[in-house]
């Protein structure tokens, strides 16, 4: 079963707008990662946030983590058509080295 | 580095035929993973290897599925006999603990269609 679940399942916005995706999980984690998947391609790692961190930035990406609510959000600012992709969160818990992936959010950015 | 290399990119086969998917991990990565992705079930971990040894194959759906890693630079996922419900995109990923993001890198996938 998936540990992380993304919300919404689909998001459609205009270029220039911000896009926010959320991830909720059930058990305590060591870290949480966000990945992007372009159509027909494999997943590409975007950013990793550790359980003792609350916020991280990478370019136009901003990730927050609220361990009390067991949730994370990914914000893409000033979106571009090239940001159109599916976005997945993945969590690592306990002694497991293996990340568990959610079902993803499908983002469409209209030019 | 060329990244994780999978072949073929697309495979169309008839029900009952044997299918072999191939993966070359990133040099130096000591973990290799096989995933299956479908609309219905999302991304499922099938099996993973550490230093060429299968560690957890609990995600392999049936005995029709088998995976091998004869050396550090090559792995195969075999389906025999194939069935239409095996149609999916199969991804290989490799990683190395101790690197950023554990170096978790996916290949481009093999889209399998069983007719």
Coordinates of N, CA and C in Angstrom, one line a residue:
Chain A
X1 N 0.9 -1.2 0.0 CA 0.0 0.0 0.0 C 0.9 1.2 0.0
X2 N 0.4 2.3 -0.6 CA 1.2 3.5 -0.7 C 1.2 4.2 0.7
X3 N 2.4 4.7 1.0 CA 2.5 5.5 2.2 C 2.1 6.9 2.0
X4 N 2.5 7.5 0.9 CA 2.1 8.9 0.6 C 1.0 9.0 -0.4
X5 N 0.1 9.9 -0.1 CA -1.0 10.1 -1.1 C -1.0 11.6 -1.5
X6 N -0.9 11.8 -2.8 CA -0.9 13.2 -3.2 C -2.3 13.8 -3.5
X7 N -2.4 15.0 -3.3 CA -3.7 15.7 -3.5 C -3.4 17.1 -4.1
X8 N -4.1 17.6 -5.1 CA -5.2 16.8 -5.8 C -4.6 15.8 -6.8
X9 N -5.5 15.0 -7.3 CA -5.1 14.0 -8.3 C -4.7 14.7 -9.6
X10 N -5.4 15.8 -9.9 CA -5.1 16.5 -11.2 C -5.2 18.0 -10.9
X11 N -4.4 18.8 -11.6 CA -4.4 20.2 -11.4 C -4.1 20.9 -12.7
X12 N -4.9 21.9 -13.1 CA -4.8 22.6 -14.4 C -4.7 24.1 -14.1
X13 N -3.6 24.7 -14.6 CA -3.5 26.1 -14.3 C -2.9 26.8 -15.5
X14 N -2.9 28.1 -15.5 CA -2.3 28.9 -16.5 C -0.8 29.2 -16.3
X15 N -0.1 29.4 -17.3 CA 1.3 29.7 -17.2 C 1.4 31.0 -16.3
X16 N 2.4 31.0 -15.5 CA 2.6 32.2 -14.6 C 2.0 32.0 -13.2
X17 N 1.0 31.2 -13.1 CA 0.4 30.9 -11.8 C 1.2 30.0 -11.0
X18 N 0.9 30.0 -9.7 CA 1.6 29.0 -8.8 C 0.8 27.7 -8.7
X19 N 1.5 26.6 -8.5 CA 0.9 25.3 -8.4 C 1.3 24.7 -7.1
X20 N 0.3 24.3 -6.3 CA 0.5 23.7 -5.0 C 0.0 22.2 -5.0
X21 N 0.8 21.3 -4.6 CA 0.4 19.9 -4.5 C 0.8 19.5 -3.1
X22 N -0.1 18.6 -2.6 CA 0.1 18.2 -1.2 C 0.3 16.6 -1.1
X23 N 0.9 16.2 -0.1 CA 1.2 14.8 0.2 C 0.9 14.5 1.6
X24 N 0.1 13.5 1.9 CA -0.1 13.1 3.2 C 0.4 11.7 3.4
X25 N 0.9 11.3 4.6 CA 1.4 10.0 4.8 C 0.9 9.5 6.2
X26 N 1.1 8.3 6.5 CA 0.5 7.7 7.7 C 1.4 7.4 8.8
X27 N 2.7 7.0 8.6 CA 3.6 6.7 9.7 C 4.7 7.7 9.7
X28 N 5.5 7.7 10.8 CA 6.6 8.6 10.9 C 7.6 8.3 9.8
X29 N 8.3 9.3 9.4 CA 9.2 9.2 8.3 C 10.6 9.7 8.6
X30 N 11.6 9.2 7.9 CA 12.9 9.7 8.0 C 13.1 10.9 7.0
X31 N 12.6 10.8 5.9 CA 12.6 11.9 4.9 C 11.5 11.7 3.9
X32 N 11.3 12.8 3.1 CA 10.3 12.8 2.1 C 10.9 13.4 0.9
X33 N 10.6 12.8 -0.3 CA 11.1 13.3 -1.5 C 10.0 13.6 -2.5
X34 N 10.3 14.5 -3.4 CA 9.4 14.8 -4.5 C 10.1 14.5 -5.8
X35 N 9.3 13.9 -6.7 CA 9.8 13.5 -8.0 C 8.8 14.1 -9.1
X36 N 9.4 14.3 -10.3 CA 8.6 14.7 -11.4 C 8.7 13.6 -12.5
X37 N 7.6 13.3 -13.2 CA 7.6 12.4 -14.3 C 7.0 13.0 -15.5
X38 N 7.8 13.3 -16.5 CA 7.2 13.8 -17.8 C 6.6 12.6 -18.5
X39 N 5.7 12.9 -19.4 CA 5.0 11.8 -20.1 C 6.0 10.9 -20.9
X40 N 5.9 9.6 -20.6 CA 6.7 8.7 -21.3 C 8.1 8.6 -20.8
X41 N 8.4 9.2 -19.6 CA 9.7 9.1 -19.1 C 9.7 8.6 -17.7
X42 N 10.9 8.3 -17.1 CA 11.0 7.9 -15.8 C 10.9 9.0 -14.8
X43 N 10.9 8.7 -13.5 CA 10.8 9.7 -12.5 C 12.1 10.4 -12.3
X44 N 12.1 11.7 -12.0 CA 13.3 12.4 -11.8 C 13.2 13.1 -10.4
X45 N 14.2 12.9 -9.6 CA 14.2 13.5 -8.3 C 14.3 15.0 -8.3
X46 N 13.4 15.6 -7.5 CA 13.4 17.1 -7.4 C 14.1 17.6 -6.2
X47 N 13.6 17.1 -5.0 CA 14.0 17.6 -3.8 C 13.8 16.6 -2.6
X48 N 14.6 16.6 -1.7 CA 14.5 15.8 -0.5 C 14.4 16.7 0.8
X49 N 13.5 16.4 1.6 CA 13.4 17.1 2.9 C 13.4 16.1 4.1
X50 N 14.3 16.3 5.0 CA 14.4 15.4 6.1 C 13.4 15.7 7.2
X51 N 13.2 14.8 8.1 CA 12.1 14.9 9.1 C 12.3 16.0 10.0
X52 N 13.6 16.5 10.2 CA 13.9 17.6 11.1 C 13.9 18.9 10.4
X53 N 13.5 19.0 9.2 CA 13.5 20.2 8.4 C 12.0 20.6 8.2
X54 N 11.8 21.9 8.0 CA 10.4 22.3 7.8 C 10.2 22.9 6.4
X55 N 11.3 23.4 5.8 CA 11.1 24.0 4.5 C 12.4 23.9 3.7
X56 N 12.3 23.7 2.4 CA 13.5 23.7 1.6 C 13.1 24.4 0.2
X57 N 14.1 25.0 -0.4 CA 13.9 25.6 -1.6 C 14.9 25.1 -2.7
X58 N 14.4 25.1 -3.9 CA 15.3 24.8 -5.0 C 14.7 25.4 -6.2
X59 N 15.4 26.6 -6.6 CA 14.9 27.3 -7.7 C 13.5 27.8 -7.5
X60 N 12.6 27.4 -8.4 CA 11.1 27.8 -8.3 C 10.4 26.8 -7.4
X61 N 11.0 25.9 -6.8 CA 10.3 24.9 -6.0 C 10.5 25.2 -4.5
X62 N 9.4 25.1 -3.8 CA 9.4 25.2 -2.4 C 8.7 24.0 -1.7
X63 N 9.3 23.3 -0.9 CA 8.7 22.2 -0.2 C 8.6 22.5 1.3
X64 N 7.5 22.2 1.9 CA 7.3 22.3 3.3 C 7.0 20.9 3.9
X65 N 7.3 20.7 5.1 CA 7.0 19.5 5.8 C 6.4 19.8 7.2
X66 N 5.3 19.2 7.5 CA 4.7 19.3 8.8 C 4.5 17.9 9.4
X67 N 5.5 17.5 10.2 CA 5.4 16.2 10.7 C 4.3 16.0 11.7
X68 N 3.8 17.0 12.3 CA 2.7 16.9 13.3 C 1.4 16.5 12.5
X69 N 1.3 17.0 11.3 CA 0.1 16.7 10.4 C 0.4 15.6 9.5
X70 N 1.6 15.1 9.5 CA 2.0 14.1 8.5 C 1.7 14.5 7.1
X71 N 2.2 15.7 6.7 CA 1.9 16.2 5.4 C 3.0 17.0 4.9
X72 N 3.1 17.1 3.6 CA 4.1 17.9 2.9 C 3.4 18.6 1.7
X73 N 4.0 19.8 1.3 CA 3.4 20.4 0.1 C 4.6 20.8 -0.8
X74 N 4.3 20.8 -2.1 CA 5.2 21.2 -3.1 C 4.6 22.4 -3.8
X75 N 5.3 23.5 -3.8 CA 4.9 24.7 -4.5 C 5.8 25.0 -5.6
X76 N 5.2 25.2 -6.8 CA 6.0 25.6 -8.0 C 5.5 27.0 -8.3
X77 N 6.4 27.9 -8.2 CA 6.1 29.3 -8.4 C 6.3 29.7 -9.9
X78 N 5.5 30.7 -10.4 CA 5.6 31.2 -11.8 C 5.7 30.0 -12.7
X79 N 4.7 29.2 -12.8 CA 4.7 27.9 -13.5 C 4.9 28.2 -15.0
X80 N 5.5 27.2 -15.7 CA 5.7 27.3 -17.1 C 5.1 26.0 -17.8
X81 N 4.8 26.1 -19.1 CA 4.3 25.0 -19.8 C 5.1 23.7 -19.6
X82 N 6.4 24.0 -19.5 CA 7.4 22.8 -19.3 C 7.2 22.1 -18.0
X83 N 6.5 22.7 -17.1 CA 6.3 22.1 -15.8 C 5.2 21.0 -15.8
X84 N 4.5 21.0 -17.0 CA 3.5 20.0 -17.2 C 4.1 18.6 -17.0
X85 N 3.6 17.8 -16.0 CA 4.1 16.5 -15.7 C 3.3 16.0 -14.5
X86 N 3.6 14.8 -14.1 CA 3.1 14.2 -12.9 C 4.1 14.4 -11.8
X87 N 3.6 14.6 -10.6 CA 4.5 14.9 -9.4 C 4.2 13.9 -8.3
X88 N 5.2 13.2 -7.8 CA 5.0 12.2 -6.9 C 5.8 12.5 -5.6
X89 N 5.2 12.1 -4.4 CA 6.0 12.2 -3.2 C 6.4 10.7 -2.8
X90 N 7.5 10.6 -2.2 CA 8.0 9.3 -1.7 C 8.5 9.5 -0.3
X91 N 8.2 8.5 0.5 CA 8.7 8.6 1.9 C 9.5 7.4 2.3
X92 N 10.4 7.6 3.2 CA 11.3 6.6 3.8 C 11.0 6.6 5.3
X93 N 10.8 5.4 5.8 CA 10.4 5.2 7.2 C 11.3 4.2 7.9
X94 N 11.5 4.4 9.2 CA 12.2 3.4 10.0 C 13.6 3.1 9.4
X95 N 13.8 1.8 9.4 CA 15.1 1.4 8.9 C 15.1 1.0 7.4
X96 N 13.9 1.3 6.8 CA 13.8 0.9 5.4 C 14.5 1.9 4.5
X97 N 15.3 1.3 3.6 CA 16.0 2.1 2.6 C 15.2 2.4 1.4
X98 N 14.1 1.7 1.3 CA 13.2 1.8 0.1 C 12.2 2.8 0.2
X99 N 12.1 3.8 -0.7 CA 11.1 4.8 -0.7 C 9.7 4.2 -1.1
X100 N 8.7 4.7 -0.6 CA 7.3 4.3 -1.0 C 6.7 5.5 -1.7
X101 N 6.2 5.2 -2.9 CA 5.7 6.3 -3.8 C 4.1 6.4 -3.6
X102 N 3.7 7.6 -3.8 CA 2.2 7.9 -3.8 C 1.7 7.7 -5.3
X103 N 0.4 8.1 -5.5 CA -0.2 7.9 -6.8 C 0.1 9.0 -7.8
X104 N 0.6 10.2 -7.2 CA 0.9 11.3 -8.0 C -0.2 12.3 -8.3
X105 N 0.3 13.5 -8.6 CA -0.6 14.6 -9.0 C -0.3 15.0 -10.5
X106 N -1.2 15.0 -11.3 CA -1.0 15.3 -12.7 C -1.2 16.8 -12.9
X107 N -0.2 17.5 -13.3 CA -0.2 19.0 -13.4 C -0.2 19.3 -14.9
X108 N -1.1 20.2 -15.3 CA -1.1 20.7 -16.7 C -1.0 22.2 -16.6
X109 N 0.0 22.8 -17.2 CA 0.2 24.2 -17.3 C -0.1 24.7 -18.7
X110 N -1.1 25.5 -18.8 CA -1.5 25.9 -20.2 C -0.7 27.2 -20.5
X111 N -0.2 27.2 -21.7 CA 0.6 28.4 -22.2 C -0.3 29.6 -22.4
Chain B
X1 N 27.8 10.3 -17.1 CA 27.2 9.0 -17.0 C 25.9 9.0 -17.9
X2 N 25.6 7.9 -18.5 CA 24.4 7.8 -19.4 C 23.2 7.6 -18.6
X3 N 23.3 7.4 -17.3 CA 22.1 7.1 -16.5 C 21.7 5.7 -16.6
X4 N 20.5 5.4 -16.1 CA 20.0 4.0 -16.1 C 19.5 3.7 -17.5
X5 N 19.9 2.7 -18.1 CA 19.5 2.4 -19.5 C 18.6 1.1 -19.5
X6 N 17.5 1.3 -20.1 CA 16.5 0.2 -20.2 C 16.3 -0.1 -21.7
X7 N 16.1 -1.4 -22.0 CA 15.7 -1.8 -23.3 C 14.8 -3.0 -23.3
X8 N 13.9 -3.1 -24.3 CA 13.6 -2.1 -25.3 C 12.8 -1.0 -24.7
X9 N 12.5 0.1 -25.4 CA 11.7 1.2 -25.0 C 10.2 0.8 -25.1
X10 N 9.9 0.0 -26.1 CA 8.5 -0.4 -26.3 C 8.6 -1.9 -26.7
X11 N 7.6 -2.7 -26.3 CA 7.5 -4.1 -26.6 C 6.1 -4.4 -26.7
X12 N 5.8 -5.0 -27.9 CA 4.4 -5.5 -28.1 C 4.5 -7.0 -28.4
X13 N 3.8 -7.8 -27.6 CA 3.9 -9.2 -27.8 C 2.6 -9.9 -27.6
X14 N 2.5 -11.1 -28.1 CA 1.2 -11.8 -28.0 C 1.2 -12.6 -26.7
X15 N -0.1 -12.7 -26.2 CA -0.3 -13.5 -25.0 C 0.4 -14.8 -25.1
X16 N 1.0 -15.2 -24.0 CA 1.7 -16.5 -24.0 C 3.1 -16.5 -24.3
X17 N 3.6 -15.4 -24.9 CA 5.0 -15.3 -25.3 C 5.8 -14.9 -24.1
X18 N 7.1 -15.2 -24.2 CA 8.1 -14.8 -23.2 C 8.6 -13.4 -23.5
X19 N 8.7 -12.6 -22.4 CA 9.1 -11.2 -22.6 C 10.3 -11.0 -21.7
X20 N 11.4 -10.4 -22.2 CA 12.5 -10.1 -21.3 C 12.9 -8.6 -21.4
X21 N 12.9 -8.0 -20.3 CA 13.2 -6.6 -20.2 C 14.6 -6.5 -19.6
X22 N 15.3 -5.5 -20.1 CA 16.7 -5.4 -19.7 C 17.1 -4.0 -19.0
X23 N 18.0 -4.0 -18.1 CA 18.4 -2.8 -17.4 C 19.9 -2.8 -17.2
X24 N 20.5 -1.6 -17.4 CA 21.9 -1.4 -17.1 C 21.9 -0.3 -16.0
X25 N 22.3 -0.5 -14.8 CA 22.3 0.5 -13.8 C 23.4 1.5 -13.9
X26 N 23.4 2.5 -13.2 CA 24.5 3.5 -13.2 C 25.7 2.8 -12.5
X27 N 26.9 2.9 -13.1 CA 28.1 2.3 -12.6 C 28.4 2.8 -11.2
X28 N 28.6 1.8 -10.3 CA 28.9 2.2 -8.9 C 27.7 2.1 -8.0
X29 N 26.5 2.1 -8.6 CA 25.3 1.9 -7.8 C 25.1 0.5 -7.3
X30 N 24.9 0.3 -6.0 CA 24.8 -1.1 -5.6 C 23.4 -1.6 -5.3
X31 N 22.4 -0.7 -5.5 CA 21.0 -1.2 -5.4 C 20.4 -1.0 -6.8
X32 N 19.5 -2.0 -7.1 CA 18.8 -2.0 -8.4 C 17.3 -2.4 -8.1
X33 N 16.4 -1.7 -8.6 CA 15.0 -1.8 -8.4 C 14.2 -2.0 -9.7
X34 N 13.2 -2.9 -9.7 CA 12.3 -3.0 -10.8 C 10.9 -2.6 -10.3
X35 N 10.3 -1.6 -11.0 CA 8.9 -1.1 -10.7 C 8.0 -1.4 -11.9
X36 N 6.7 -1.4 -11.6 CA 5.7 -1.5 -12.6 C 4.7 -0.3 -12.4
X37 N 4.4 0.3 -13.4 CA 3.5 1.5 -13.3 C 2.2 1.3 -14.2
X38 N 1.1 1.4 -13.6 CA -0.2 1.3 -14.3 C -1.1 2.4 -13.8
X39 N -2.1 2.8 -14.6 CA -3.1 3.8 -14.1 C -3.8 3.3 -12.9
X40 N -4.1 2.0 -12.9 CA -5.0 1.5 -11.8 C -4.2 1.4 -10.5
X41 N -2.9 0.9 -10.5 CA -2.2 0.6 -9.3 C -1.0 1.5 -9.0
X42 N -0.8 2.5 -9.9 CA 0.3 3.4 -9.6 C 1.6 2.7 -9.8
X43 N 2.6 3.1 -9.0 CA 4.0 2.6 -9.1 C 4.2 1.6 -8.1
X44 N 4.4 0.4 -8.5 CA 4.6 -0.8 -7.6 C 6.0 -1.3 -7.7
X45 N 6.6 -1.5 -6.5 CA 8.0 -2.1 -6.4 C 7.8 -3.6 -6.6
X46 N 8.5 -4.2 -7.6 CA 8.4 -5.6 -7.8 C 9.5 -6.4 -7.1
X47 N 10.7 -5.9 -7.2 CA 11.9 -6.6 -6.6 C 13.0 -5.6 -6.5
X48 N 13.9 -5.8 -5.6 CA 15.1 -5.1 -5.6 C 16.3 -5.9 -5.2
X49 N 17.5 -5.5 -5.7 CA 18.7 -6.2 -5.5 C 19.7 -5.3 -4.8
X50 N 20.6 -5.9 -4.0 CA 21.7 -5.2 -3.4 C 22.9 -6.0 -3.7
X51 N 23.9 -5.4 -4.3 CA 25.1 -6.1 -4.7 C 24.8 -7.4 -5.4
X52 N 23.9 -7.3 -6.3 CA 23.5 -8.4 -7.3 C 22.6 -9.4 -6.6
X53 N 22.3 -9.3 -5.3 CA 21.6 -10.3 -4.6 C 20.1 -9.9 -4.4
X54 N 19.1 -10.7 -4.8 CA 17.8 -10.3 -4.6 C 17.4 -10.2 -3.1
X55 N 16.9 -9.0 -2.7 CA 16.7 -8.8 -1.3 C 15.2 -9.0 -0.9
X56 N 14.3 -8.5 -1.8 CA 12.9 -8.5 -1.5 C 12.2 -8.7 -2.8
X57 N 11.5 -9.8 -3.0 CA 10.8 -10.0 -4.2 C 9.3 -10.2 -3.9
X58 N 8.9 -9.6 -2.8 CA 7.5 -9.8 -2.4 C 6.5 -9.1 -3.3
X59 N 7.0 -8.1 -4.1 CA 6.1 -7.4 -5.0 C 5.9 -8.1 -6.3
X60 N 6.7 -9.2 -6.6 CA 6.5 -9.9 -7.8 C 5.1 -10.5 -7.9
X61 N 4.3 -10.2 -8.8 CA 2.9 -10.6 -8.8 C 2.7 -12.1 -8.8
X62 N 3.5 -12.8 -9.6 CA 3.2 -14.3 -9.8 C 4.5 -15.0 -10.2
X63 N 4.4 -16.3 -10.2 CA 5.6 -17.1 -10.6 C 6.0 -16.9 -12.0
X64 N 5.1 -16.3 -12.8 CA 5.4 -16.0 -14.2 C 6.5 -14.9 -14.3
X65 N 6.7 -14.2 -13.2 CA 7.7 -13.1 -13.2 C 8.9 -13.6 -12.5
X66 N 10.1 -13.3 -13.2 CA 11.4 -13.6 -12.6 C 12.3 -12.5 -12.9
X67 N 13.3 -12.3 -12.0 CA 14.3 -11.3 -12.2 C 15.7 -11.8 -11.8
X68 N 16.7 -11.4 -12.6 CA 18.0 -11.8 -12.3 C 19.0 -10.6 -12.4
X69 N 20.1 -10.8 -11.7 CA 21.1 -9.8 -11.8 C 22.5 -10.5 -11.8
X70 N 22.9 -11.0 -13.0 CA 24.1 -11.8 -13.0 C 25.4 -11.1 -12.7
X71 N 25.4 -9.7 -12.9 CA 26.5 -8.9 -12.5 C 26.1 -7.5 -12.2
X72 N 27.0 -6.7 -11.8 CA 26.7 -5.4 -11.3 C 26.2 -4.4 -12.4
X73 N 26.4 -4.8 -13.6 CA 26.0 -3.9 -14.7 C 24.8 -4.4 -15.5
X74 N 24.1 -5.4 -15.1 CA 23.0 -5.9 -15.9 C 22.0 -6.6 -15.1
X75 N 20.7 -6.4 -15.4 CA 19.6 -7.1 -14.8 C 18.5 -7.3 -15.8
X76 N 17.8 -8.4 -15.6 CA 16.7 -8.7 -16.5 C 15.4 -9.0 -15.7
X77 N 14.3 -8.6 -16.3 CA 13.0 -9.0 -15.7 C 12.3 -9.8 -16.8
X78 N 11.9 -11.0 -16.5 CA 11.3 -11.9 -17.5 C 9.9 -12.2 -17.1
X79 N 9.0 -12.3 -18.1 CA 7.6 -12.7 -17.9 C 7.4 -13.8 -18.8
X80 N 7.0 -15.0 -18.2 CA 6.8 -16.2 -19.0 C 5.7 -17.0 -18.4
X81 N 4.6 -17.3 -19.0 CA 4.1 -16.6 -20.2 C 3.4 -15.3 -19.9
X82 N 3.5 -14.4 -20.9 CA 2.9 -13.1 -20.7 C 1.4 -13.1 -20.9
X83 N 0.7 -12.2 -20.2 CA -0.8 -12.1 -20.3 C -1.1 -10.6 -20.5
X84 N -2.3 -10.3 -21.0 CA -2.7 -8.9 -21.3 C -2.6 -8.1 -20.1
X85 N -2.9 -8.6 -18.9 CA -2.9 -7.8 -17.7 C -1.5 -7.4 -17.2
X86 N -0.5 -7.9 -17.9 CA 0.9 -7.5 -17.6 C 1.2 -6.2 -18.3
X87 N 0.4 -5.8 -19.2 CA 0.6 -4.5 -19.9 C 0.8 -3.4 -19.0
X88 N 1.9 -2.7 -19.1 CA 2.3 -1.6 -18.1 C 3.6 -1.0 -18.6
X89 N 4.0 0.0 -17.9 CA 5.4 0.5 -18.1 C 6.2 0.0 -16.9
X90 N 7.3 -0.6 -17.3 CA 8.2 -1.2 -16.3 C 9.5 -0.3 -16.2
X91 N 9.8 0.1 -15.0 CA 10.9 0.9 -14.8 C 12.0 0.2 -14.0
X92 N 13.2 0.5 -14.3 CA 14.3 0.1 -13.5 C 14.9 1.3 -12.9
X93 N 15.4 1.2 -11.6 CA 16.1 2.3 -11.0 C 17.3 1.8 -10.2
X94 N 18.3 2.6 -10.1 CA 19.4 2.2 -9.3 C 19.8 3.3 -8.3
X95 N 20.5 2.9 -7.3 CA 20.9 3.9 -6.2 C 22.1 3.5 -5.5
X96 N 22.7 4.5 -4.8 CA 23.9 4.3 -4.0 C 23.7 5.0 -2.7
X97 N 23.5 4.3 -1.6 CA 23.4 5.0 -0.3 C 24.6 5.9 0.0
X98 N 24.4 7.0 0.7 CA 25.5 7.9 1.0 C 25.7 9.0 0.0
X99 N 25.0 9.0 -1.1 CA 25.0 10.1 -2.1 C 23.7 10.9 -1.9
X100 N 23.7 12.1 -2.5 CA 22.5 12.9 -2.4 C 21.3 12.2 -3.0
X101 N 20.3 12.2 -2.2 CA 19.0 11.4 -2.6 C 19.4 10.0 -2.8
X102 N 20.4 9.5 -2.1 CA 20.8 8.1 -2.3 C 21.1 7.8 -3.8
X103 N 21.2 8.9 -4.6 CA 21.4 8.7 -6.0 C 20.3 7.9 -6.7
X104 N 19.1 8.0 -6.2 CA 18.0 7.2 -6.8 C 17.7 7.8 -8.2
X105 N 17.9 6.9 -9.2 CA 17.8 7.3 -10.6 C 17.0 6.3 -11.3
X106 N 16.0 6.8 -12.1 CA 15.1 5.9 -12.8 C 15.6 5.9 -14.3
X107 N 15.4 4.7 -14.9 CA 15.5 4.7 -16.4 C 14.2 5.2 -17.0
X108 N 14.2 5.2 -18.4 CA 13.1 5.8 -19.1 C 11.9 4.8 -19.2
X109 N 12.1 3.6 -18.8 CA 11.0 2.6 -18.8 C 10.9 1.8 -20.1
X110 N 10.2 0.7 -20.0 CA 9.8 -0.1 -21.1 C 8.3 -0.2 -21.1
X111 N 7.7 0.2 -22.2 CA 6.2 0.2 -22.3 C 5.9 -1.2 -22.9
X112 N 5.3 -2.1 -22.1 CA 4.9 -3.4 -22.6 C 3.4 -3.5 -22.9
X113 N 3.1 -4.0 -24.0 CA 1.7 -4.2 -24.4 C 1.6 -5.7 -24.8
X114 N 0.7 -6.4 -24.1 CA 0.5 -7.8 -24.4 C -0.9 -7.9 -25.0
X115 N -0.9 -8.4 -26.2 CA -2.2 -8.5 -26.9 C -2.7 -9.9 -27.1

